[in-house]
Amino acid sequence: NCMEHKYKTEEKRQLLRATSNIIGGHEAEDGSILGSATWMVSIQTTKYSSPMHMCGGVIVDQSWVMTAQHCVQGEKVSDLQVVAGDHALQYEDEGQEDRLVVDKISHEGYDEFSKQNDVALLRLKVKFRWSEKISPIDYVSNPQSYEGVVCEMMGYGPTTHHNAFAGVLTSASMIIFNNTECSNSYQGIVMPGMMCASNQEDGSGPCQGDWGGPLVCREKELAGIASWSVGCSNLVLPVVFVNATYYYDWIFDSMNAYESMNITD
């Protein structure tokens, strides 16, 4: 029974206890996986007096960022910007780069109700410059199974249930479920292209502002994009992610088709 899911080794239990969630999570430290999260971005709206963080995202190419479609649904492309290389959003970090968005590719099969195909690509007006702080995620087309692997979910969202926004990059350790456990957890409403992960030691997980952010395995491999959950910190029900491997062909076919049809810098 997935509701009574138990982790298989004491090593994994200790790993999960040692890492706080994004609700109360760890800040980035130099040398840690989180501290080297050079592919992490903040998706922001510029339609207010100052830019406002909305969601996370991940760099897949110098000109492209991947996020959850529900994060940018209904948003004008001209109101979007992407910030990379920034640990604390309240301050401008050395090496930080802000980029306006010039176009958006939404998955044609996105369903707002079920969150199926909750994936989007943002095309930047100016390419990122690769640096110690900014570089792309490893996107593996056919990885070994991530089932049972302890991975890191990252985001800029709340660190407690009482604050609406942290603005500091934090992380949560989560274990990836197999597809059957994932589907059983939500009585079959988990669709193809979705995957589940959870920290049932303390309910760690993403909250408002963390959606669209990456779930990273084996230090730098993109496994998923945060899509939805029941509440912000749930000991019973797992978090549902976009399965990055499932959409590998769509991502790269979409980027290549766009570039072949448009004159780029």
PDB file of C-alpha atoms in Angstrom:
ATOM      1  CA  ASN A   1       0.000   0.000   0.000  1.00  0.00           C
ATOM      2  CA  CYS A   2       1.529   3.291  -1.106  1.00  0.00           C
ATOM      3  CA  MET A   3      -0.100   5.151   1.787  1.00  0.00           C
ATOM      4  CA  GLU A   4       2.118   3.119   4.075  1.00  0.00           C
ATOM      5  CA  HIS A   5       5.137   3.387   1.809  1.00  0.00           C
ATOM      6  CA  LYS A   6       8.337   2.599   3.714  1.00  0.00           C
ATOM      7  CA  TYR A   7      11.806   3.411   2.513  1.00  0.00           C
ATOM      8  CA  LYS A   8      13.866   0.351   1.899  1.00  0.00           C
ATOM      9  CA  THR A   9      17.139   1.207   3.611  1.00  0.00           C
ATOM     10  CA  GLU A  10      18.177   2.919   6.815  1.00  0.00           C
ATOM     11  CA  GLU A  11      20.668   4.931   4.777  1.00  0.00           C
ATOM     12  CA  LYS A  12      17.843   6.575   2.865  1.00  0.00           C
ATOM     13  CA  ARG A  13      15.917   7.234   6.082  1.00  0.00           C
ATOM     14  CA  GLN A  14      18.932   9.012   7.547  1.00  0.00           C
ATOM     15  CA  LEU A  15      19.426  11.025   4.365  1.00  0.00           C
ATOM     16  CA  LEU A  16      15.865  12.257   4.450  1.00  0.00           C
ATOM     17  CA  ARG A  17      15.992  13.157   8.144  1.00  0.00           C
ATOM     18  CA  ALA A  18      19.187  15.120   7.596  1.00  0.00           C
ATOM     19  CA  THR A  19      17.684  17.451   5.004  1.00  0.00           C
ATOM     20  CA  SER A  20      14.997  19.990   5.778  1.00  0.00           C
ATOM     21  CA  ASN A  21      12.182  20.702   3.380  1.00  0.00           C
ATOM     22  CA  ILE A  22      11.660  23.811   1.281  1.00  0.00           C
ATOM     23  CA  ILE A  23       9.174  24.661   4.023  1.00  0.00           C
ATOM     24  CA  GLY A  24      12.012  25.270   6.506  1.00  0.00           C
ATOM     25  CA  GLY A  25      14.662  24.201   3.997  1.00  0.00           C
ATOM     26  CA  HIS A  26      18.424  24.565   3.708  1.00  0.00           C
ATOM     27  CA  GLU A  27      20.004  27.501   1.937  1.00  0.00           C
ATOM     28  CA  ALA A  28      22.559  26.878  -0.778  1.00  0.00           C
ATOM     29  CA  GLU A  29      26.105  26.261   0.382  1.00  0.00           C
ATOM     30  CA  ASP A  30      29.250  26.322  -1.737  1.00  0.00           C
ATOM     31  CA  GLY A  31      30.241  22.808  -2.745  1.00  0.00           C
ATOM     32  CA  SER A  32      26.787  21.298  -2.131  1.00  0.00           C
ATOM     33  CA  ILE A  33      24.475  20.116  -4.914  1.00  0.00           C
ATOM     34  CA  LEU A  34      22.263  23.081  -4.096  1.00  0.00           C
ATOM     35  CA  GLY A  35      25.192  25.500  -4.043  1.00  0.00           C
ATOM     36  CA  SER A  36      26.136  24.407  -7.553  1.00  0.00           C
ATOM     37  CA  ALA A  37      22.598  24.689  -8.949  1.00  0.00           C
ATOM     38  CA  THR A  38      23.802  26.749 -11.892  1.00  0.00           C
ATOM     39  CA  TRP A  39      20.777  25.736 -14.000  1.00  0.00           C
ATOM     40  CA  MET A  40      18.145  27.062 -11.555  1.00  0.00           C
ATOM     41  CA  VAL A  41      16.133  30.142 -12.559  1.00  0.00           C
ATOM     42  CA  SER A  42      13.387  32.370 -11.223  1.00  0.00           C
ATOM     43  CA  ILE A  43      10.469  33.007 -13.600  1.00  0.00           C
ATOM     44  CA  GLN A  44       9.210  36.540 -12.903  1.00  0.00           C
ATOM     45  CA  THR A  45       6.464  38.892 -14.036  1.00  0.00           C
ATOM     46  CA  THR A  46       7.367  42.489 -14.844  1.00  0.00           C
ATOM     47  CA  LYS A  47       3.805  43.824 -15.013  1.00  0.00           C
ATOM     48  CA  TYR A  48       4.005  45.386 -11.543  1.00  0.00           C
ATOM     49  CA  SER A  49       6.170  48.253 -10.246  1.00  0.00           C
ATOM     50  CA  SER A  50       9.025  45.819  -9.616  1.00  0.00           C
ATOM     51  CA  PRO A  51       9.660  42.278 -10.921  1.00  0.00           C
ATOM     52  CA  MET A  52       7.829  39.577  -8.940  1.00  0.00           C
ATOM     53  CA  HIS A  53       8.859  35.915  -8.663  1.00  0.00           C
ATOM     54  CA  MET A  54       6.173  33.468  -9.792  1.00  0.00           C
ATOM     55  CA  CYS A  55       7.775  30.059 -10.321  1.00  0.00           C
ATOM     56  CA  GLY A  56      10.989  28.148 -10.731  1.00  0.00           C
ATOM     57  CA  GLY A  57      12.469  26.891 -13.962  1.00  0.00           C
ATOM     58  CA  VAL A  58      15.535  25.167 -15.334  1.00  0.00           C
ATOM     59  CA  ILE A  59      18.051  26.088 -18.045  1.00  0.00           C
ATOM     60  CA  VAL A  60      18.159  23.523 -20.860  1.00  0.00           C
ATOM     61  CA  ASP A  61      20.025  25.641 -23.430  1.00  0.00           C
ATOM     62  CA  GLN A  62      21.588  29.111 -23.728  1.00  0.00           C
ATOM     63  CA  SER A  63      18.338  30.426 -25.207  1.00  0.00           C
ATOM     64  CA  TRP A  64      15.769  28.177 -23.524  1.00  0.00           C
ATOM     65  CA  VAL A  65      14.265  27.617 -20.084  1.00  0.00           C
ATOM     66  CA  MET A  66      11.821  24.853 -19.122  1.00  0.00           C
ATOM     67  CA  THR A  67       9.058  25.357 -16.545  1.00  0.00           C
ATOM     68  CA  ALA A  68       5.522  24.190 -15.723  1.00  0.00           C
ATOM     69  CA  GLN A  69       2.869  25.395 -18.166  1.00  0.00           C
ATOM     70  CA  HIS A  70       0.461  26.347 -15.363  1.00  0.00           C
ATOM     71  CA  CYS A  71       3.048  28.891 -14.158  1.00  0.00           C
ATOM     72  CA  VAL A  72       2.856  30.913 -17.365  1.00  0.00           C
ATOM     73  CA  GLN A  73      -0.703  30.102 -18.448  1.00  0.00           C
ATOM     74  CA  GLY A  74      -2.442  33.358 -19.359  1.00  0.00           C
ATOM     75  CA  GLU A  75       0.728  35.423 -18.937  1.00  0.00           C
ATOM     76  CA  LYS A  76       1.833  37.738 -21.743  1.00  0.00           C
ATOM     77  CA  VAL A  77       5.272  36.845 -23.051  1.00  0.00           C
ATOM     78  CA  SER A  78       6.179  40.547 -22.905  1.00  0.00           C
ATOM     79  CA  ASP A  79       5.550  40.509 -19.120  1.00  0.00           C
ATOM     80  CA  LEU A  80       7.964  37.644 -18.399  1.00  0.00           C
ATOM     81  CA  GLN A  81      11.620  37.661 -17.429  1.00  0.00           C
ATOM     82  CA  VAL A  82      14.014  34.940 -16.287  1.00  0.00           C
ATOM     83  CA  VAL A  83      16.715  35.448 -13.639  1.00  0.00           C
ATOM     84  CA  ALA A  84      19.698  33.073 -13.403  1.00  0.00           C
ATOM     85  CA  GLY A  85      22.681  32.933 -11.061  1.00  0.00           C
ATOM     86  CA  ASP A  86      20.748  34.454  -8.158  1.00  0.00           C
ATOM     87  CA  HIS A  87      20.831  32.841  -4.714  1.00  0.00           C
ATOM     88  CA  ALA A  88      18.689  35.438  -2.889  1.00  0.00           C
ATOM     89  CA  LEU A  89      16.153  37.237  -5.071  1.00  0.00           C
ATOM     90  CA  GLN A  90      16.008  40.306  -2.809  1.00  0.00           C
ATOM     91  CA  TYR A  91      19.587  41.172  -3.764  1.00  0.00           C
ATOM     92  CA  GLU A  92      21.411  41.302  -7.068  1.00  0.00           C
ATOM     93  CA  ASP A  93      24.167  38.696  -6.948  1.00  0.00           C
ATOM     94  CA  GLU A  94      27.485  39.072  -8.719  1.00  0.00           C
ATOM     95  CA  GLY A  95      27.231  37.046 -11.915  1.00  0.00           C
ATOM     96  CA  GLN A  96      23.425  37.213 -11.985  1.00  0.00           C
ATOM     97  CA  GLU A  97      21.809  37.558 -15.417  1.00  0.00           C
ATOM     98  CA  ASP A  98      18.284  38.817 -16.148  1.00  0.00           C
ATOM     99  CA  ARG A  99      16.730  37.922 -19.490  1.00  0.00           C
ATOM    100  CA  LEU A 100      13.500  39.055 -21.123  1.00  0.00           C
ATOM    101  CA  VAL A 101      11.330  36.364 -22.702  1.00  0.00           C
ATOM    102  CA  VAL A 102      10.599  36.737 -26.402  1.00  0.00           C
ATOM    103  CA  ASP A 103       8.437  33.649 -27.007  1.00  0.00           C
ATOM    104  CA  LYS A 104       6.715  30.734 -25.291  1.00  0.00           C
ATOM    105  CA  ILE A 105       6.001  27.182 -26.427  1.00  0.00           C
ATOM    106  CA  SER A 106       3.208  25.448 -24.516  1.00  0.00           C
ATOM    107  CA  HIS A 107       2.508  21.731 -24.829  1.00  0.00           C
ATOM    108  CA  GLU A 108      -0.459  21.364 -27.173  1.00  0.00           C
ATOM    109  CA  GLY A 109      -1.955  18.677 -24.923  1.00  0.00           C
ATOM    110  CA  TYR A 110      -1.918  20.714 -21.691  1.00  0.00           C
ATOM    111  CA  ASP A 111      -5.035  20.217 -19.570  1.00  0.00           C
ATOM    112  CA  GLU A 112      -5.641  22.912 -16.963  1.00  0.00           C
ATOM    113  CA  PHE A 113      -7.825  20.659 -14.804  1.00  0.00           C
ATOM    114  CA  SER A 114      -5.751  17.455 -14.691  1.00  0.00           C
ATOM    115  CA  LYS A 115      -2.388  19.235 -15.176  1.00  0.00           C
ATOM    116  CA  GLN A 116      -1.500  16.667 -17.826  1.00  0.00           C
ATOM    117  CA  ASN A 117       1.360  17.845 -20.077  1.00  0.00           C
ATOM    118  CA  ASP A 118       2.182  20.650 -17.633  1.00  0.00           C
ATOM    119  CA  VAL A 119       5.315  21.723 -19.474  1.00  0.00           C
ATOM    120  CA  ALA A 120       6.396  24.881 -21.285  1.00  0.00           C
ATOM    121  CA  LEU A 121       9.503  26.346 -22.906  1.00  0.00           C
ATOM    122  CA  LEU A 122      10.490  30.016 -22.703  1.00  0.00           C
ATOM    123  CA  ARG A 123      12.678  31.481 -25.462  1.00  0.00           C
ATOM    124  CA  LEU A 124      15.012  34.192 -24.189  1.00  0.00           C
ATOM    125  CA  LYS A 125      15.574  37.453 -26.066  1.00  0.00           C
ATOM    126  CA  VAL A 126      19.320  37.285 -25.370  1.00  0.00           C
ATOM    127  CA  LYS A 127      21.283  34.096 -24.713  1.00  0.00           C
ATOM    128  CA  PHE A 128      22.708  33.323 -21.282  1.00  0.00           C
ATOM    129  CA  ARG A 129      26.489  33.537 -20.986  1.00  0.00           C
ATOM    130  CA  TRP A 130      27.866  30.353 -19.434  1.00  0.00           C
ATOM    131  CA  SER A 131      29.829  31.003 -16.234  1.00  0.00           C
ATOM    132  CA  GLU A 132      30.601  29.499 -12.824  1.00  0.00           C
ATOM    133  CA  LYS A 133      27.075  30.523 -11.802  1.00  0.00           C
ATOM    134  CA  ILE A 134      25.111  29.788 -14.974  1.00  0.00           C
ATOM    135  CA  SER A 135      25.097  26.577 -17.037  1.00  0.00           C
ATOM    136  CA  PRO A 136      22.524  24.045 -18.323  1.00  0.00           C
ATOM    137  CA  ILE A 137      21.077  21.039 -16.524  1.00  0.00           C
ATOM    138  CA  ASP A 138      22.032  17.540 -17.717  1.00  0.00           C
ATOM    139  CA  TYR A 139      18.962  16.301 -19.578  1.00  0.00           C
ATOM    140  CA  VAL A 140      19.304  12.549 -20.147  1.00  0.00           C
ATOM    141  CA  SER A 141      17.045  11.013 -22.795  1.00  0.00           C
ATOM    142  CA  ASN A 142      17.146   7.470 -21.448  1.00  0.00           C
ATOM    143  CA  PRO A 143      18.524   7.345 -17.895  1.00  0.00           C
ATOM    144  CA  GLN A 144      18.716   4.366 -15.626  1.00  0.00           C
ATOM    145  CA  SER A 145      15.574   4.228 -13.511  1.00  0.00           C
ATOM    146  CA  TYR A 146      15.285   6.904 -10.836  1.00  0.00           C
ATOM    147  CA  GLU A 147      12.881   4.745  -8.824  1.00  0.00           C
ATOM    148  CA  GLY A 148      13.951   4.704  -5.171  1.00  0.00           C
ATOM    149  CA  VAL A 149      16.682   7.298  -5.755  1.00  0.00           C
ATOM    150  CA  VAL A 150      17.008  10.207  -3.310  1.00  0.00           C
ATOM    151  CA  CYS A 151      16.822  13.389  -5.393  1.00  0.00           C
ATOM    152  CA  GLU A 152      16.733  17.139  -4.683  1.00  0.00           C
ATOM    153  CA  MET A 153      13.759  19.427  -5.294  1.00  0.00           C
ATOM    154  CA  MET A 154      14.747  23.108  -5.394  1.00  0.00           C
ATOM    155  CA  GLY A 155      12.887  26.383  -5.259  1.00  0.00           C
ATOM    156  CA  TYR A 156      12.539  29.942  -4.022  1.00  0.00           C
ATOM    157  CA  GLY A 157       9.159  29.417  -2.319  1.00  0.00           C
ATOM    158  CA  PRO A 158       8.087  29.640   1.351  1.00  0.00           C
ATOM    159  CA  THR A 159      10.309  28.244   4.106  1.00  0.00           C
ATOM    160  CA  THR A 160       7.493  28.071   6.677  1.00  0.00           C
ATOM    161  CA  HIS A 161       3.719  27.768   6.534  1.00  0.00           C
ATOM    162  CA  HIS A 162       3.483  31.384   7.712  1.00  0.00           C
ATOM    163  CA  ASN A 163       5.487  33.271   5.086  1.00  0.00           C
ATOM    164  CA  ALA A 164       4.252  33.616   1.528  1.00  0.00           C
ATOM    165  CA  PHE A 165       7.646  33.846  -0.096  1.00  0.00           C
ATOM    166  CA  ALA A 166      11.255  33.123   0.822  1.00  0.00           C
ATOM    167  CA  GLY A 167      13.174  34.401  -2.166  1.00  0.00           C
ATOM    168  CA  VAL A 168      16.184  32.316  -1.136  1.00  0.00           C
ATOM    169  CA  LEU A 169      17.108  29.100  -2.938  1.00  0.00           C
ATOM    170  CA  THR A 170      16.351  26.105  -0.709  1.00  0.00           C
ATOM    171  CA  SER A 171      15.970  22.367  -1.241  1.00  0.00           C
ATOM    172  CA  ALA A 172      14.130  19.247  -0.141  1.00  0.00           C
ATOM    173  CA  SER A 173      15.324  15.644  -0.470  1.00  0.00           C
ATOM    174  CA  MET A 174      12.695  13.352  -1.984  1.00  0.00           C
ATOM    175  CA  ILE A 175      12.503   9.710  -3.051  1.00  0.00           C
ATOM    176  CA  ILE A 176      10.972   8.870  -6.428  1.00  0.00           C
ATOM    177  CA  PHE A 177       8.084   6.374  -6.419  1.00  0.00           C
ATOM    178  CA  ASN A 178       7.476   3.735  -9.042  1.00  0.00           C
ATOM    179  CA  ASN A 179       4.573   4.363 -11.433  1.00  0.00           C
ATOM    180  CA  THR A 180       2.188   1.949  -9.712  1.00  0.00           C
ATOM    181  CA  GLU A 181       2.693   3.515  -6.279  1.00  0.00           C
ATOM    182  CA  CYS A 182       2.303   6.944  -7.826  1.00  0.00           C
ATOM    183  CA  SER A 183      -0.990   6.079  -9.516  1.00  0.00           C
ATOM    184  CA  ASN A 184      -2.354   4.260  -6.456  1.00  0.00           C
ATOM    185  CA  SER A 185      -1.628   7.273  -4.239  1.00  0.00           C
ATOM    186  CA  TYR A 186      -4.098   9.369  -6.203  1.00  0.00           C
ATOM    187  CA  GLN A 187      -6.544   6.605  -7.160  1.00  0.00           C
ATOM    188  CA  GLY A 188      -5.620   6.629 -10.822  1.00  0.00           C
ATOM    189  CA  ILE A 189      -5.712  10.370 -11.583  1.00  0.00           C
ATOM    190  CA  VAL A 190      -1.964  10.459 -12.221  1.00  0.00           C
ATOM    191  CA  MET A 191      -1.629  10.679 -16.000  1.00  0.00           C
ATOM    192  CA  PRO A 192       1.089   9.522 -18.420  1.00  0.00           C
ATOM    193  CA  GLY A 193       4.018  11.921 -18.240  1.00  0.00           C
ATOM    194  CA  MET A 194       3.612  12.422 -14.484  1.00  0.00           C
ATOM    195  CA  MET A 195       5.769  10.979 -11.696  1.00  0.00           C
ATOM    196  CA  CYS A 196       5.649  11.074  -7.887  1.00  0.00           C
ATOM    197  CA  ALA A 197       8.249  11.828  -5.243  1.00  0.00           C
ATOM    198  CA  SER A 198       7.969  12.340  -1.511  1.00  0.00           C
ATOM    199  CA  ASN A 199       9.778  12.770   1.784  1.00  0.00           C
ATOM    200  CA  GLN A 200       7.556  10.891   4.217  1.00  0.00           C
ATOM    201  CA  GLU A 201       9.942  11.461   7.112  1.00  0.00           C
ATOM    202  CA  ASP A 202       8.874  15.093   7.478  1.00  0.00           C
ATOM    203  CA  GLY A 203       6.526  15.924   4.597  1.00  0.00           C
ATOM    204  CA  SER A 204       9.101  18.035   2.760  1.00  0.00           C
ATOM    205  CA  GLY A 205       7.890  19.450  -0.493  1.00  0.00           C
ATOM    206  CA  PRO A 206       7.306  22.397  -2.773  1.00  0.00           C
ATOM    207  CA  CYS A 207       4.854  25.211  -2.120  1.00  0.00           C
ATOM    208  CA  GLN A 208       3.649  28.359  -3.878  1.00  0.00           C
ATOM    209  CA  GLY A 209       6.594  29.816  -5.781  1.00  0.00           C
ATOM    210  CA  ASP A 210       8.345  26.436  -6.136  1.00  0.00           C
ATOM    211  CA  TRP A 211       6.258  25.063  -9.029  1.00  0.00           C
ATOM    212  CA  GLY A 212       8.142  24.727 -12.275  1.00  0.00           C
ATOM    213  CA  GLY A 213      11.364  24.073 -10.387  1.00  0.00           C
ATOM    214  CA  PRO A 214      13.542  21.022 -11.025  1.00  0.00           C
ATOM    215  CA  LEU A 215      13.802  17.661  -9.297  1.00  0.00           C
ATOM    216  CA  VAL A 216      17.467  16.748  -9.735  1.00  0.00           C
ATOM    217  CA  CYS A 217      19.002  13.284  -9.366  1.00  0.00           C
ATOM    218  CA  ARG A 218      22.617  12.102  -9.313  1.00  0.00           C
ATOM    219  CA  GLU A 219      23.854  15.673  -8.753  1.00  0.00           C
ATOM    220  CA  LYS A 220      22.918  17.194 -12.093  1.00  0.00           C
ATOM    221  CA  GLU A 221      20.369  15.070 -13.990  1.00  0.00           C
ATOM    222  CA  LEU A 222      16.908  16.540 -14.571  1.00  0.00           C
ATOM    223  CA  ALA A 223      14.305  13.998 -13.459  1.00  0.00           C
ATOM    224  CA  GLY A 224      11.202  16.161 -13.102  1.00  0.00           C
ATOM    225  CA  ILE A 225       9.514  19.565 -12.937  1.00  0.00           C
ATOM    226  CA  ALA A 226       7.304  20.363  -9.919  1.00  0.00           C
ATOM    227  CA  SER A 227       3.669  20.357 -11.078  1.00  0.00           C
ATOM    228  CA  TRP A 228       1.141  19.850  -8.255  1.00  0.00           C
ATOM    229  CA  SER A 229       0.420  18.412  -4.819  1.00  0.00           C
ATOM    230  CA  VAL A 230      -2.216  18.346  -2.093  1.00  0.00           C
ATOM    231  CA  GLY A 231      -1.053  21.037   0.326  1.00  0.00           C
ATOM    232  CA  CYS A 232       2.502  22.252   0.804  1.00  0.00           C
ATOM    233  CA  SER A 233       3.764  19.669   3.294  1.00  0.00           C
ATOM    234  CA  ASN A 234       2.066  16.280   3.111  1.00  0.00           C
ATOM    235  CA  LEU A 235       3.222  13.179   4.979  1.00  0.00           C
ATOM    236  CA  VAL A 236       0.807  10.899   3.126  1.00  0.00           C
ATOM    237  CA  LEU A 237       0.345  12.040  -0.470  1.00  0.00           C
ATOM    238  CA  PRO A 238       3.392  12.543  -2.713  1.00  0.00           C
ATOM    239  CA  VAL A 239       4.234  15.524  -4.896  1.00  0.00           C
ATOM    240  CA  VAL A 240       3.496  15.092  -8.594  1.00  0.00           C
ATOM    241  CA  PHE A 241       6.155  16.126 -11.098  1.00  0.00           C
ATOM    242  CA  VAL A 242       6.337  16.356 -14.864  1.00  0.00           C
ATOM    243  CA  ASN A 243       8.462  13.356 -15.883  1.00  0.00           C
ATOM    244  CA  ALA A 244      11.320  15.054 -17.737  1.00  0.00           C
ATOM    245  CA  THR A 245      12.425  11.914 -19.604  1.00  0.00           C
ATOM    246  CA  TYR A 246       8.890  11.404 -20.968  1.00  0.00           C
ATOM    247  CA  TYR A 247       9.042  14.845 -22.606  1.00  0.00           C
ATOM    248  CA  TYR A 248      12.640  14.713 -23.831  1.00  0.00           C
ATOM    249  CA  ASP A 249      11.728  14.387 -27.518  1.00  0.00           C
ATOM    250  CA  TRP A 250       9.019  17.061 -27.287  1.00  0.00           C
ATOM    251  CA  ILE A 251      11.433  19.517 -25.636  1.00  0.00           C
ATOM    252  CA  PHE A 252      14.241  19.167 -28.153  1.00  0.00           C
ATOM    253  CA  ASP A 253      11.983  18.778 -31.198  1.00  0.00           C
ATOM    254  CA  SER A 254      10.154  21.975 -30.169  1.00  0.00           C
ATOM    255  CA  MET A 255      13.361  23.957 -29.670  1.00  0.00           C
ATOM    256  CA  ASN A 256      14.880  22.743 -32.944  1.00  0.00           C
ATOM    257  CA  ALA A 257      11.689  23.431 -34.919  1.00  0.00           C
ATOM    258  CA  TYR A 258      11.495  26.942 -33.478  1.00  0.00           C
ATOM    259  CA  GLU A 259      15.124  27.746 -34.246  1.00  0.00           C
ATOM    260  CA  SER A 260      14.820  26.441 -37.810  1.00  0.00           C
ATOM    261  CA  MET A 261      11.824  28.728 -38.434  1.00  0.00           C
ATOM    262  CA  ASN A 262      13.206  31.860 -36.795  1.00  0.00           C
ATOM    263  CA  ILE A 263      16.276  33.972 -37.343  1.00  0.00           C
ATOM    264  CA  THR A 264      18.203  33.883 -34.064  1.00  0.00           C
ATOM    265  CA  ASP A 265      20.980  35.972 -32.609  1.00  0.00           C
TER     266      ASP A 265
END
